[in-house]
JSON list of C-alpha atoms in Angstrom, two decimals:
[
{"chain": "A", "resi": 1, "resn": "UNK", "atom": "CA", "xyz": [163.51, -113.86, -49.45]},
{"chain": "A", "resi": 2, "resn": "UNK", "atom": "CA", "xyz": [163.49, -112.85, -45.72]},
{"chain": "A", "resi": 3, "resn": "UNK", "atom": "CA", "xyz": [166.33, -114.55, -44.20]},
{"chain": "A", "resi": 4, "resn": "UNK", "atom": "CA", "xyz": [166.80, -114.60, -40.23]},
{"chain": "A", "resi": 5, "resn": "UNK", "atom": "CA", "xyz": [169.45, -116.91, -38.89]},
{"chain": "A", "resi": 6, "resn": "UNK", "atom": "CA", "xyz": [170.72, -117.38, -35.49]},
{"chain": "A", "resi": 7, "resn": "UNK", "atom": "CA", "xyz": [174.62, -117.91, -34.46]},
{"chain": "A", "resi": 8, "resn": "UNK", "atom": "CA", "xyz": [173.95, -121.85, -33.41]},
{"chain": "A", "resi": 9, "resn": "UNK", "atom": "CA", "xyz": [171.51, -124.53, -33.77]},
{"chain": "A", "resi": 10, "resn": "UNK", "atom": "CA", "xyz": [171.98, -126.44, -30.62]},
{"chain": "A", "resi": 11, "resn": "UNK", "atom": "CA", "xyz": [173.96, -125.06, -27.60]},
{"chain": "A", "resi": 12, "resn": "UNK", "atom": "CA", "xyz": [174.96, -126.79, -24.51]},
{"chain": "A", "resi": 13, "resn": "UNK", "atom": "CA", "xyz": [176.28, -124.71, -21.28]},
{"chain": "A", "resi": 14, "resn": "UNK", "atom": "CA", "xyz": [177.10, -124.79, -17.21]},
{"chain": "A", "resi": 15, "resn": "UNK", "atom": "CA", "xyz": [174.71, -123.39, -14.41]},
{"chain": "A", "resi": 16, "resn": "UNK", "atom": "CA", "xyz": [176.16, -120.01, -14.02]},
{"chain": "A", "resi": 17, "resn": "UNK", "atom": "CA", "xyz": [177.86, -119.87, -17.51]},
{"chain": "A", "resi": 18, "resn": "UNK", "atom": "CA", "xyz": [177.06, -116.08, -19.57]},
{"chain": "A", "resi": 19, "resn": "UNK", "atom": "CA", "xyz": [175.43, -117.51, -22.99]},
{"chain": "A", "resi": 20, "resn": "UNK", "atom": "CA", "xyz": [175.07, -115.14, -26.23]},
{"chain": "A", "resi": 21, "resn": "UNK", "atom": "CA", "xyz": [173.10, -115.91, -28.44]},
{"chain": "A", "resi": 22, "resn": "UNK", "atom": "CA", "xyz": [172.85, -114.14, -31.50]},
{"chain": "A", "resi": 23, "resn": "UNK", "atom": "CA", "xyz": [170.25, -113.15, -34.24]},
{"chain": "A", "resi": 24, "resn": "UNK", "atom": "CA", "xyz": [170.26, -111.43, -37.94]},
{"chain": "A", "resi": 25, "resn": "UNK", "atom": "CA", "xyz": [168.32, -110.40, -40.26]},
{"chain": "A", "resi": 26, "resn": "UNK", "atom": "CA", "xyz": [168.79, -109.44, -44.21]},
{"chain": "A", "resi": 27, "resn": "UNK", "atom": "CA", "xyz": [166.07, -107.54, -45.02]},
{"chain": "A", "resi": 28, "resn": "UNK", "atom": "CA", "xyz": [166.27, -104.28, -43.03]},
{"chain": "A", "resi": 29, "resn": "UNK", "atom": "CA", "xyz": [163.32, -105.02, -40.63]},
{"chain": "A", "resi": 30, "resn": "UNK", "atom": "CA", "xyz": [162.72, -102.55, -37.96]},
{"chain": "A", "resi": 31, "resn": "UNK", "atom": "CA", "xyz": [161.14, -104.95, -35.17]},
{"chain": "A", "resi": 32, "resn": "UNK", "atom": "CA", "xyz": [163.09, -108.10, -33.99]},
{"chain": "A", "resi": 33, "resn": "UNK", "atom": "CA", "xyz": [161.63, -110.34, -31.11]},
{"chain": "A", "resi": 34, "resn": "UNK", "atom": "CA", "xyz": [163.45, -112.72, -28.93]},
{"chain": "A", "resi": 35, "resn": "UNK", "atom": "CA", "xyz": [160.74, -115.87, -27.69]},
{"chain": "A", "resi": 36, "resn": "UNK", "atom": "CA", "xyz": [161.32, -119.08, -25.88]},
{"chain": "A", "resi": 37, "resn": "UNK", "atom": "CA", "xyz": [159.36, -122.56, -27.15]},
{"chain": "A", "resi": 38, "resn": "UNK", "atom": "CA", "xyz": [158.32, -125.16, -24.42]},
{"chain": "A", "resi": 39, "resn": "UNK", "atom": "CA", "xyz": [156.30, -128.19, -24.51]},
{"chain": "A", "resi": 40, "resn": "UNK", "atom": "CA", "xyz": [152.81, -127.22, -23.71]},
{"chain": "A", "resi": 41, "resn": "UNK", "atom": "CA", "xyz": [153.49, -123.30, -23.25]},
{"chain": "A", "resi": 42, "resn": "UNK", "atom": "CA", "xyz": [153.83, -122.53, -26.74]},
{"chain": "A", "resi": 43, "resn": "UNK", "atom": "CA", "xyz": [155.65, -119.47, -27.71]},
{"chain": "A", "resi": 44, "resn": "UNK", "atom": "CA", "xyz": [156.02, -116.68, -25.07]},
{"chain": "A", "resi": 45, "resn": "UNK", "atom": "CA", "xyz": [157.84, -113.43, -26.20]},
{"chain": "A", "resi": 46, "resn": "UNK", "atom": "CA", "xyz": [160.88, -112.36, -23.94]},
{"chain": "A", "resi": 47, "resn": "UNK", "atom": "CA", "xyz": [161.82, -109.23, -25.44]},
{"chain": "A", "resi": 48, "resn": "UNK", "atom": "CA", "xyz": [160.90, -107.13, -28.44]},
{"chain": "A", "resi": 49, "resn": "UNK", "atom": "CA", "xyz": [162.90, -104.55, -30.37]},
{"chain": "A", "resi": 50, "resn": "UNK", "atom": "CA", "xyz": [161.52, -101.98, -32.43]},
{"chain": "A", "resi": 51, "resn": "UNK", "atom": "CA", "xyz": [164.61, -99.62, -33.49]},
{"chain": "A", "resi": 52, "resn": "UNK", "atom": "CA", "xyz": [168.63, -99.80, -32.82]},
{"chain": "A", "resi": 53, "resn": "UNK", "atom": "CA", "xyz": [169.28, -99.28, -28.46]},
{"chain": "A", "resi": 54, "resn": "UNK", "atom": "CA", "xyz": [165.51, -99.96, -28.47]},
{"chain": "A", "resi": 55, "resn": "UNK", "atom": "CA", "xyz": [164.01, -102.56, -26.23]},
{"chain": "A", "resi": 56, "resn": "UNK", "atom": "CA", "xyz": [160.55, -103.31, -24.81]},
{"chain": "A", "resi": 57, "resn": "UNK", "atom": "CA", "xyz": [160.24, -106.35, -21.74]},
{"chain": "A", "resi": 58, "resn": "UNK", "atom": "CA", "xyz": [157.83, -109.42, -23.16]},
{"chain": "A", "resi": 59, "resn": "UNK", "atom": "CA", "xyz": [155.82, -111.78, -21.19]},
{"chain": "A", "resi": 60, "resn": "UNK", "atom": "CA", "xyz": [159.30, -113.27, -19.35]},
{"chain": "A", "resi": 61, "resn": "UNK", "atom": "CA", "xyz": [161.92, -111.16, -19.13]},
{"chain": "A", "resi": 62, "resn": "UNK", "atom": "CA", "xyz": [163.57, -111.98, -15.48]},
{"chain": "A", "resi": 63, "resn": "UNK", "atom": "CA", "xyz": [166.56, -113.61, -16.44]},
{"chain": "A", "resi": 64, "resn": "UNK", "atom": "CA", "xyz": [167.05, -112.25, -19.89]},
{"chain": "A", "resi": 65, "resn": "UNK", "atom": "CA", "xyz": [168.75, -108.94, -21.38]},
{"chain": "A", "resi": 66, "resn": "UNK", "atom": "CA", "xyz": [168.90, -108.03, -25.30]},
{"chain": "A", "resi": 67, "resn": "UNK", "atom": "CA", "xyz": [171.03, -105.48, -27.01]},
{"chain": "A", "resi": 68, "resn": "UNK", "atom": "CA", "xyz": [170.14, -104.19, -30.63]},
{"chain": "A", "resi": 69, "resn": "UNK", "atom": "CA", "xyz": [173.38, -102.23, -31.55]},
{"chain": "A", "resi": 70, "resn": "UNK", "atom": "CA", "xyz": [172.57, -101.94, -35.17]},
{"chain": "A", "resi": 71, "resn": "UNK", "atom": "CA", "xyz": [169.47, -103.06, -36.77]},
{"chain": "A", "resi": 72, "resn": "UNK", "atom": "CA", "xyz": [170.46, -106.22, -38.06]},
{"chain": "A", "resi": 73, "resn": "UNK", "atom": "CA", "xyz": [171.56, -107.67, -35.35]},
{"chain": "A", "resi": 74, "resn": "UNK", "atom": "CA", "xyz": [169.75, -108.72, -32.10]},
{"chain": "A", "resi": 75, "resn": "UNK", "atom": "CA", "xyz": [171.33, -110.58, -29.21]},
{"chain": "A", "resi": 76, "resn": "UNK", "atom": "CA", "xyz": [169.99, -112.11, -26.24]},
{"chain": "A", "resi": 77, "resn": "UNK", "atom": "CA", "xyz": [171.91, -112.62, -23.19]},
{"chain": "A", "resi": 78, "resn": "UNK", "atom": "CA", "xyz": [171.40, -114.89, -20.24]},
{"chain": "A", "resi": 79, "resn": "UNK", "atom": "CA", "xyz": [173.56, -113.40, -17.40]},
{"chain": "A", "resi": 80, "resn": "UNK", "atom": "CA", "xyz": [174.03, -116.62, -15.34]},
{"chain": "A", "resi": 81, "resn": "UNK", "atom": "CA", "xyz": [172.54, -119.52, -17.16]},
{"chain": "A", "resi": 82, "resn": "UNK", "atom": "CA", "xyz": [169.86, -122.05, -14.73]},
{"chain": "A", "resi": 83, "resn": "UNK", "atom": "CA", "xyz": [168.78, -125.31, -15.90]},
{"chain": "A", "resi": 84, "resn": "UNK", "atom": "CA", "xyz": [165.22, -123.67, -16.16]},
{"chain": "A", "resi": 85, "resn": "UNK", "atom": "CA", "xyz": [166.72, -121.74, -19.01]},
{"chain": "A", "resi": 86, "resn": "UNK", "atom": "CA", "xyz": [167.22, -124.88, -21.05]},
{"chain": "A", "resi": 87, "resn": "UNK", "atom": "CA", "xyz": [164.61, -124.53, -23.83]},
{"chain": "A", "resi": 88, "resn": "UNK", "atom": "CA", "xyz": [163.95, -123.70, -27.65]},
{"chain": "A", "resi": 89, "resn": "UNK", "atom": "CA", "xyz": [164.78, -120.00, -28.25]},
{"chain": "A", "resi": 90, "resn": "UNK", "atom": "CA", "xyz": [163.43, -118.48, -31.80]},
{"chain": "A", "resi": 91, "resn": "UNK", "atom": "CA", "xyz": [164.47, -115.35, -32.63]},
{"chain": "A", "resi": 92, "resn": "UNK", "atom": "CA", "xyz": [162.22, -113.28, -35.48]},
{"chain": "A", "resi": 93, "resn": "UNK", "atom": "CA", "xyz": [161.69, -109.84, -37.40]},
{"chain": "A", "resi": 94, "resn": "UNK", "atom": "CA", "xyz": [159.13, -108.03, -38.96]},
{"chain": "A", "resi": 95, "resn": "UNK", "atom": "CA", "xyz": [158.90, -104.85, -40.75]},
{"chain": "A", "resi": 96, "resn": "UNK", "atom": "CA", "xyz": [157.37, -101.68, -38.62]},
{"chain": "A", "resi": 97, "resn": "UNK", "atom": "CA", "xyz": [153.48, -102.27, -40.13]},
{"chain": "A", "resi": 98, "resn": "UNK", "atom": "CA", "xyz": [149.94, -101.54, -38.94]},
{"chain": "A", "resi": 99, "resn": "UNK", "atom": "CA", "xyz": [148.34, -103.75, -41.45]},
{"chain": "A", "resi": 100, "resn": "UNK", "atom": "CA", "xyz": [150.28, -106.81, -41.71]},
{"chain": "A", "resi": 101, "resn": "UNK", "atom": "CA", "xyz": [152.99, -107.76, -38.17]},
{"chain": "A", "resi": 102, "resn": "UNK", "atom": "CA", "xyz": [153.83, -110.98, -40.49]},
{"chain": "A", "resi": 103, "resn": "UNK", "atom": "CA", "xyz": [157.02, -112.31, -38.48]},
{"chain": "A", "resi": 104, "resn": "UNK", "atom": "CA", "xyz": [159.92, -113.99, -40.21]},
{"chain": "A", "resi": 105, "resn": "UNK", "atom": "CA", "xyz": [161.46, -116.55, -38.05]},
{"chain": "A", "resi": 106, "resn": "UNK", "atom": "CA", "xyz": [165.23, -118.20, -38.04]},
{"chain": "A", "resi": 107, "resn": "UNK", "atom": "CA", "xyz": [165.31, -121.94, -37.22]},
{"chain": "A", "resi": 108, "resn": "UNK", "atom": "CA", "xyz": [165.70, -121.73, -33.59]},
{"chain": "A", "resi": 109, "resn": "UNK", "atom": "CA", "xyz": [168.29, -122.43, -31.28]},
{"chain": "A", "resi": 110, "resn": "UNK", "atom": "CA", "xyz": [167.81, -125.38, -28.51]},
{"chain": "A", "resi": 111, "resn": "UNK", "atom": "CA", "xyz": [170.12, -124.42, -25.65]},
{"chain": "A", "resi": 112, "resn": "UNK", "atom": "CA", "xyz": [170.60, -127.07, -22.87]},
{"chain": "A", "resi": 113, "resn": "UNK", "atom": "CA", "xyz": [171.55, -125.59, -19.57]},
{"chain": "A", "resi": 114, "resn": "UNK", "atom": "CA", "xyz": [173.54, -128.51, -17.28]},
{"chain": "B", "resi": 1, "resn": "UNK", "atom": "CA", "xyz": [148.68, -110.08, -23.75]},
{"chain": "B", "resi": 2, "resn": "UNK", "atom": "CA", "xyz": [146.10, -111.52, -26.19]},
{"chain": "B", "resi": 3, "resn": "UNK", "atom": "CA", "xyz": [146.01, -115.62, -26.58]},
{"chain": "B", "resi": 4, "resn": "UNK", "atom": "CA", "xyz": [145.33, -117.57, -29.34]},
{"chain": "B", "resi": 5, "resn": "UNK", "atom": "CA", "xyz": [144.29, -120.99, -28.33]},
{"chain": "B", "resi": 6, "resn": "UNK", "atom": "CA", "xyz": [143.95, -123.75, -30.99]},
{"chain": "B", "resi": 7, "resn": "UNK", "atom": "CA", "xyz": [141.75, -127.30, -30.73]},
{"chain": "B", "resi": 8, "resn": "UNK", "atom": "CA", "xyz": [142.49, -129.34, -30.82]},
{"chain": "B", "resi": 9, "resn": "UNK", "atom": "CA", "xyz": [146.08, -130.38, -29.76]},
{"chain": "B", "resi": 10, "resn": "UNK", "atom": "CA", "xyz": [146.92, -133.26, -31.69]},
{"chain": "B", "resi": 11, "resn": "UNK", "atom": "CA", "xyz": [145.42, -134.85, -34.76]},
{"chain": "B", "resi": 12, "resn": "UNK", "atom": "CA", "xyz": [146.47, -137.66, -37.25]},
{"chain": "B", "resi": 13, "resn": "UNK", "atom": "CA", "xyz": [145.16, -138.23, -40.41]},
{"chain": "B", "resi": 14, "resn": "UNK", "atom": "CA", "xyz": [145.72, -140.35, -43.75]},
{"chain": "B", "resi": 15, "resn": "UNK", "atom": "CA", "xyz": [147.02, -139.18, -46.43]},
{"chain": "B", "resi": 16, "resn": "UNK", "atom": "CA", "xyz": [144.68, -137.43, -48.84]},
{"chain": "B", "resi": 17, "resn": "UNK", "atom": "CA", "xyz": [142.26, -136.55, -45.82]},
{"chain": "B", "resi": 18, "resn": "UNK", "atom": "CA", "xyz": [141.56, -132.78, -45.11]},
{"chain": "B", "resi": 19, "resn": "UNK", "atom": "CA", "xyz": [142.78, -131.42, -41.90]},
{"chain": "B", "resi": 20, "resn": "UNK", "atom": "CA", "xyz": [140.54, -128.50, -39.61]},
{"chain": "B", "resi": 21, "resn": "UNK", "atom": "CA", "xyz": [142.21, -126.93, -36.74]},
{"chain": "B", "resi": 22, "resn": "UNK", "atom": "CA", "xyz": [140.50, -123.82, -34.47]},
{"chain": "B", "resi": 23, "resn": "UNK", "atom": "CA", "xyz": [141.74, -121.24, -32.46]},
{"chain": "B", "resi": 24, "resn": "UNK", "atom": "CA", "xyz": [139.74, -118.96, -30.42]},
{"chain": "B", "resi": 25, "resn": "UNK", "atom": "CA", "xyz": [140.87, -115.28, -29.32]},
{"chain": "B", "resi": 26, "resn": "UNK", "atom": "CA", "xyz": [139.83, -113.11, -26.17]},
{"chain": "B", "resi": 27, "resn": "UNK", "atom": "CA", "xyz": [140.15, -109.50, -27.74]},
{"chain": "B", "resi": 28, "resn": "UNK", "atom": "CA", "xyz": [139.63, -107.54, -30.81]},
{"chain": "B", "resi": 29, "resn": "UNK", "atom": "CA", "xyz": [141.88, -108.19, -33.24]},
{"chain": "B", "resi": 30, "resn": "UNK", "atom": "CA", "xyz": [143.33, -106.37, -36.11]},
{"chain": "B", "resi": 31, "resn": "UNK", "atom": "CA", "xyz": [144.25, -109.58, -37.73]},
{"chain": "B", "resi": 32, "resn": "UNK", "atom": "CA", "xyz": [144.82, -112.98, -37.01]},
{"chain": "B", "resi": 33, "resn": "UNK", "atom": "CA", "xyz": [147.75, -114.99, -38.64]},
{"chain": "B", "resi": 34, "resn": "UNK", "atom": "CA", "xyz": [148.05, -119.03, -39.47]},
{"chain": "B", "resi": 35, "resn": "UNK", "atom": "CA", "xyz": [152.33, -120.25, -38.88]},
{"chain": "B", "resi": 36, "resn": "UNK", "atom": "CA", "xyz": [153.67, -123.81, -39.34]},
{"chain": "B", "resi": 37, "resn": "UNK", "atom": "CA", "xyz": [156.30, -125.31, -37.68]},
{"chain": "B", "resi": 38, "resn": "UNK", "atom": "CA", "xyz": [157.95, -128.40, -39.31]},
{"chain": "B", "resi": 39, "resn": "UNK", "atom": "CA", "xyz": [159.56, -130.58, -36.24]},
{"chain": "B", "resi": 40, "resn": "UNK", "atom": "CA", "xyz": [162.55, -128.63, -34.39]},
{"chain": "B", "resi": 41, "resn": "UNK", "atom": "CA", "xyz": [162.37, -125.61, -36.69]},
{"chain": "B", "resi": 42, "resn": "UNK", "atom": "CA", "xyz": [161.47, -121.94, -36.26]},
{"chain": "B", "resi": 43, "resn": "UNK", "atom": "CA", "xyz": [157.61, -120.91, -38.03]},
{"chain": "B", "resi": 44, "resn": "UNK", "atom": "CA", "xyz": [156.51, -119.61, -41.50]},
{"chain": "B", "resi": 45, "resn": "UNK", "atom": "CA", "xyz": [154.01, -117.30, -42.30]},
{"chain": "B", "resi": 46, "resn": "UNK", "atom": "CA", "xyz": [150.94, -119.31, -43.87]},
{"chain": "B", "resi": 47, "resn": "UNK", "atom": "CA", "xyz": [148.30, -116.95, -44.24]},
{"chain": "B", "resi": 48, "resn": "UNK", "atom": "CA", "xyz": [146.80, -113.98, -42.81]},
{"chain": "B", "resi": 49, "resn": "UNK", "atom": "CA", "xyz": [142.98, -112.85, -42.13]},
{"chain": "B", "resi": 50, "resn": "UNK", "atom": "CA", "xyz": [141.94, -109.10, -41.66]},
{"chain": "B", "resi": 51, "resn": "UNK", "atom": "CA", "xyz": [139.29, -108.49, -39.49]},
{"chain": "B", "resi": 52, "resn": "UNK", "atom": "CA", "xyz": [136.76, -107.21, -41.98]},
{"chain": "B", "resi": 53, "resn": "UNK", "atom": "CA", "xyz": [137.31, -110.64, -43.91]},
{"chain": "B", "resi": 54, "resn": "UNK", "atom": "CA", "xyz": [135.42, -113.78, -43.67]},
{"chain": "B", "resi": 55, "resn": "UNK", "atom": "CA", "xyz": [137.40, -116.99, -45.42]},
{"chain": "B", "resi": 56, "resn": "UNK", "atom": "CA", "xyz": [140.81, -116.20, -47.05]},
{"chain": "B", "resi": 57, "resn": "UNK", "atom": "CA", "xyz": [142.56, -119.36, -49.74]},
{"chain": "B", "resi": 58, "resn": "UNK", "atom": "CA", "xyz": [145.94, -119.68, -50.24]},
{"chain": "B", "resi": 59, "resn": "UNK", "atom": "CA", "xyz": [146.60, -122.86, -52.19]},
{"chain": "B", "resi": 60, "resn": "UNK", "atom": "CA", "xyz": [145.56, -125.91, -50.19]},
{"chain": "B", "resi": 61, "resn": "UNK", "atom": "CA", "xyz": [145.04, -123.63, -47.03]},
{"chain": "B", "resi": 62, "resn": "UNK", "atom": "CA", "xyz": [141.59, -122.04, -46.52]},
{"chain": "B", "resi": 63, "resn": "UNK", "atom": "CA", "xyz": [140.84, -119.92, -43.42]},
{"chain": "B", "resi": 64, "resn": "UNK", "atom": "CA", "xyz": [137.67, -118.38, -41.98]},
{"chain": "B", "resi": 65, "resn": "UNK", "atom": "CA", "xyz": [137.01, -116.22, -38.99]},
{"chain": "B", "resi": 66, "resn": "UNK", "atom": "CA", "xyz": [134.52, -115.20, -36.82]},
{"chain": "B", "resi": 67, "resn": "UNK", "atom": "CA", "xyz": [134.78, -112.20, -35.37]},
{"chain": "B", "resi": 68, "resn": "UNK", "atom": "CA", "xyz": [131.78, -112.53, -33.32]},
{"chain": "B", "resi": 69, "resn": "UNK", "atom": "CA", "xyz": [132.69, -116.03, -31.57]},
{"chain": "B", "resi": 70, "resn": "UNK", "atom": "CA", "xyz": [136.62, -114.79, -31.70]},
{"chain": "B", "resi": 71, "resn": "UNK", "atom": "CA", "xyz": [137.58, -117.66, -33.14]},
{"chain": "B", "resi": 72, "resn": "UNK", "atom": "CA", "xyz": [139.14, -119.12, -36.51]},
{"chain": "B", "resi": 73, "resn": "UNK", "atom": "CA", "xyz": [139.55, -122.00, -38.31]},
{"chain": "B", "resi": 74, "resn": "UNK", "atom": "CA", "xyz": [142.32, -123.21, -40.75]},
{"chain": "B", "resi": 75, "resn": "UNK", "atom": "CA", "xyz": [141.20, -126.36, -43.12]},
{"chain": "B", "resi": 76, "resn": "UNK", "atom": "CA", "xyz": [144.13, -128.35, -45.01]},
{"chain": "B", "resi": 77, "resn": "UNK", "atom": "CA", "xyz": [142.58, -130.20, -48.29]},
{"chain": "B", "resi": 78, "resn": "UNK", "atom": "CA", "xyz": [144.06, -132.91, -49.61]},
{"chain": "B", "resi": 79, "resn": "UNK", "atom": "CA", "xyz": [146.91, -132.90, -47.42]},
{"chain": "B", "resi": 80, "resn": "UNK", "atom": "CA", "xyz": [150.11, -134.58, -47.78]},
{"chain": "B", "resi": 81, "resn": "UNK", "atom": "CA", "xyz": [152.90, -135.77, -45.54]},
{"chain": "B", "resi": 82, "resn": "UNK", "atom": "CA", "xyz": [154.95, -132.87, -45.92]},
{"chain": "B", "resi": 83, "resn": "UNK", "atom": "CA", "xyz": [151.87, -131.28, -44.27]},
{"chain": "B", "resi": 84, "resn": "UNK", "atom": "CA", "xyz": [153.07, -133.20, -40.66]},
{"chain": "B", "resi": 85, "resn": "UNK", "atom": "CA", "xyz": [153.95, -130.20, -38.85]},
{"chain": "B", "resi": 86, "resn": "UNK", "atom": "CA", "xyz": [152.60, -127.90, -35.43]},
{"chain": "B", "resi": 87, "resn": "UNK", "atom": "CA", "xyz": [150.12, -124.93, -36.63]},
{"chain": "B", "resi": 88, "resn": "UNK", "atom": "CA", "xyz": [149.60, -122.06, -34.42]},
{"chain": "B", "resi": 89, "resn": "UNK", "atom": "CA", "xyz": [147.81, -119.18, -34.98]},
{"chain": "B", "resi": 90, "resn": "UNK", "atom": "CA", "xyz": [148.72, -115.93, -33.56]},
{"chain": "B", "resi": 91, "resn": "UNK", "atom": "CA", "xyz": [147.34, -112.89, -33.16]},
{"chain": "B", "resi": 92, "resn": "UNK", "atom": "CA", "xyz": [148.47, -109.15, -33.57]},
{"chain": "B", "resi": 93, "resn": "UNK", "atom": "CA", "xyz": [148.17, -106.64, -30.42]},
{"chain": "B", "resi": 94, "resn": "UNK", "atom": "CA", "xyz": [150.25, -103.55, -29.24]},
{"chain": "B", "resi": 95, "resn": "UNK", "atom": "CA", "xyz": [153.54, -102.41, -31.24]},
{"chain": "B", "resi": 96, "resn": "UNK", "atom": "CA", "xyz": [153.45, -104.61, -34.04]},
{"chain": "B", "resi": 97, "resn": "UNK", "atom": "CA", "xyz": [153.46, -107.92, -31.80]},
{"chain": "B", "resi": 98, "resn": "UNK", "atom": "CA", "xyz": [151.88, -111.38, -32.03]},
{"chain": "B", "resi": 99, "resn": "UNK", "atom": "CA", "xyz": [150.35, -113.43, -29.23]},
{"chain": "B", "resi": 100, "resn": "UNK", "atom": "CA", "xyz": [150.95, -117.32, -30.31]},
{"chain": "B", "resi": 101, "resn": "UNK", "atom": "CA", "xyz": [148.54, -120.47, -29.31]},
{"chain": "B", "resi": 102, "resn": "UNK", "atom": "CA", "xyz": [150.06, -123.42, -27.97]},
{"chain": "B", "resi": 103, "resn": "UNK", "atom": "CA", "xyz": [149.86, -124.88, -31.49]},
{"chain": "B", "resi": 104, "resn": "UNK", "atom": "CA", "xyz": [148.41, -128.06, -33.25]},
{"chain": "B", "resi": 105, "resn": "UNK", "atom": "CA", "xyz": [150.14, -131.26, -33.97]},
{"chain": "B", "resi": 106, "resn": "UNK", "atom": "CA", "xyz": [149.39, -133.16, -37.48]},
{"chain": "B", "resi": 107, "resn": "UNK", "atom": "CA", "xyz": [150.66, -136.29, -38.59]},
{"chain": "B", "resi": 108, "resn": "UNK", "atom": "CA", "xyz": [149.58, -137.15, -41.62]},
{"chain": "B", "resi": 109, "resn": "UNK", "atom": "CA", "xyz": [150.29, -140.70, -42.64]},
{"chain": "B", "resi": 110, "resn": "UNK", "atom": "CA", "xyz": [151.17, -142.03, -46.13]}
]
């Protein structure tokens, strides 16, 4: 089975603070996709990876950078933290496929800026 | 970006009951994809339609499209409480990405 987990299930930080937050994946998957989950928004994509030092901007970037230093591992990075940052964040992967772009998604991690 | 949009939002529904949610699309699509969500957890793959199909089953799960409305529709037989979860559909556009609805609520009551 496709496993994706991310570094922590519930996260709570200061306005201003740097917050990591961190993403694998087990099953060698080229693409990995950082999105954020609010109430009546659904899910909106914030970046996209699709190889190692390989990035592409989603919907809502401003605020957000990534880094994919080896293909397991995708990180997202909020600079300097703002209470409109507080949110779900899901992190997923998928293999590199014309047919199919099934995602495989970790169980989210609900940051709470203060 | 392509948007799937589901109706509707929120439904509740006894036990045993079957369950139809739609989503509707504003582009061609290559395929369109059916996720759950159980409450405060990330989404798993249900089921997937190709364009050039018309219904797909998968167990209790049977979906249809229609290409020519742009929209789909996912129907939940005999559903159970374990079924009380969001549903979104999404569908695929540019380099390998998905566009997500806003999702469907079910509660389905024992």
């Amino acid at each position: 089975d496709v496993k994706v987990t991310q570094s922590s299930r519930y996260l709570v930080k200061r306005t201003g603070e740097k917050v990591f937050l961190e993403c694998v994946q087990d099953m060698d998957h080229e693409n990995m996709f950082w999105y954020r989950q609010d109430p009546g928004l659904g899910l909106r994509l914030i970046y996209f990876s699709y190889d190692v030092k390989m990035k592409e901007k989603g919907d809502i970037p401003e605020g957000y950078s990534v880094s994919r230093e080896k293909k397991e591992r995708f990180s997202l990075i909020l600079e300097s933290a703002s209470t409109n940052q507080t949110s779900m964040y899901l992190c997923a992967s998928s293999l590199w496929d014309k047919d199919s772009y099934e995602q495989y998604f970790g169980p989210g991690t609900r940051l709470t800026v203060t | 970006s392509q948007q799937g949009e589901e109706d509707p939002q929120a439904l509740s529904i006894q036990e045993g009951e079957n369950a139809t949610m739609n989503c509707s699309y504003k582009t061609s699509i290559n395929n369109l994809q059916w996720y759950r969500q159980n409450s405060g957890r990330g989404l798993v793959h249900l089921i997937l339609i190709r364009s050039n199909e018309r219904e797909k089953h998968s167990g209790r799960l049977r979906v249809t499209l229609d290409t020519s409305k742009k929209s789909s529709s996912l129907l939940i037989t005999a559903s159970r409480a374990a079924d009380t979860a969001s549903y979104f559909c999404a569908t695929a556009y540019g380099n390998n990405r998905l566009a997500f609805g806003k999702g469907n609520q079910v509660v389905v009551i024992p």
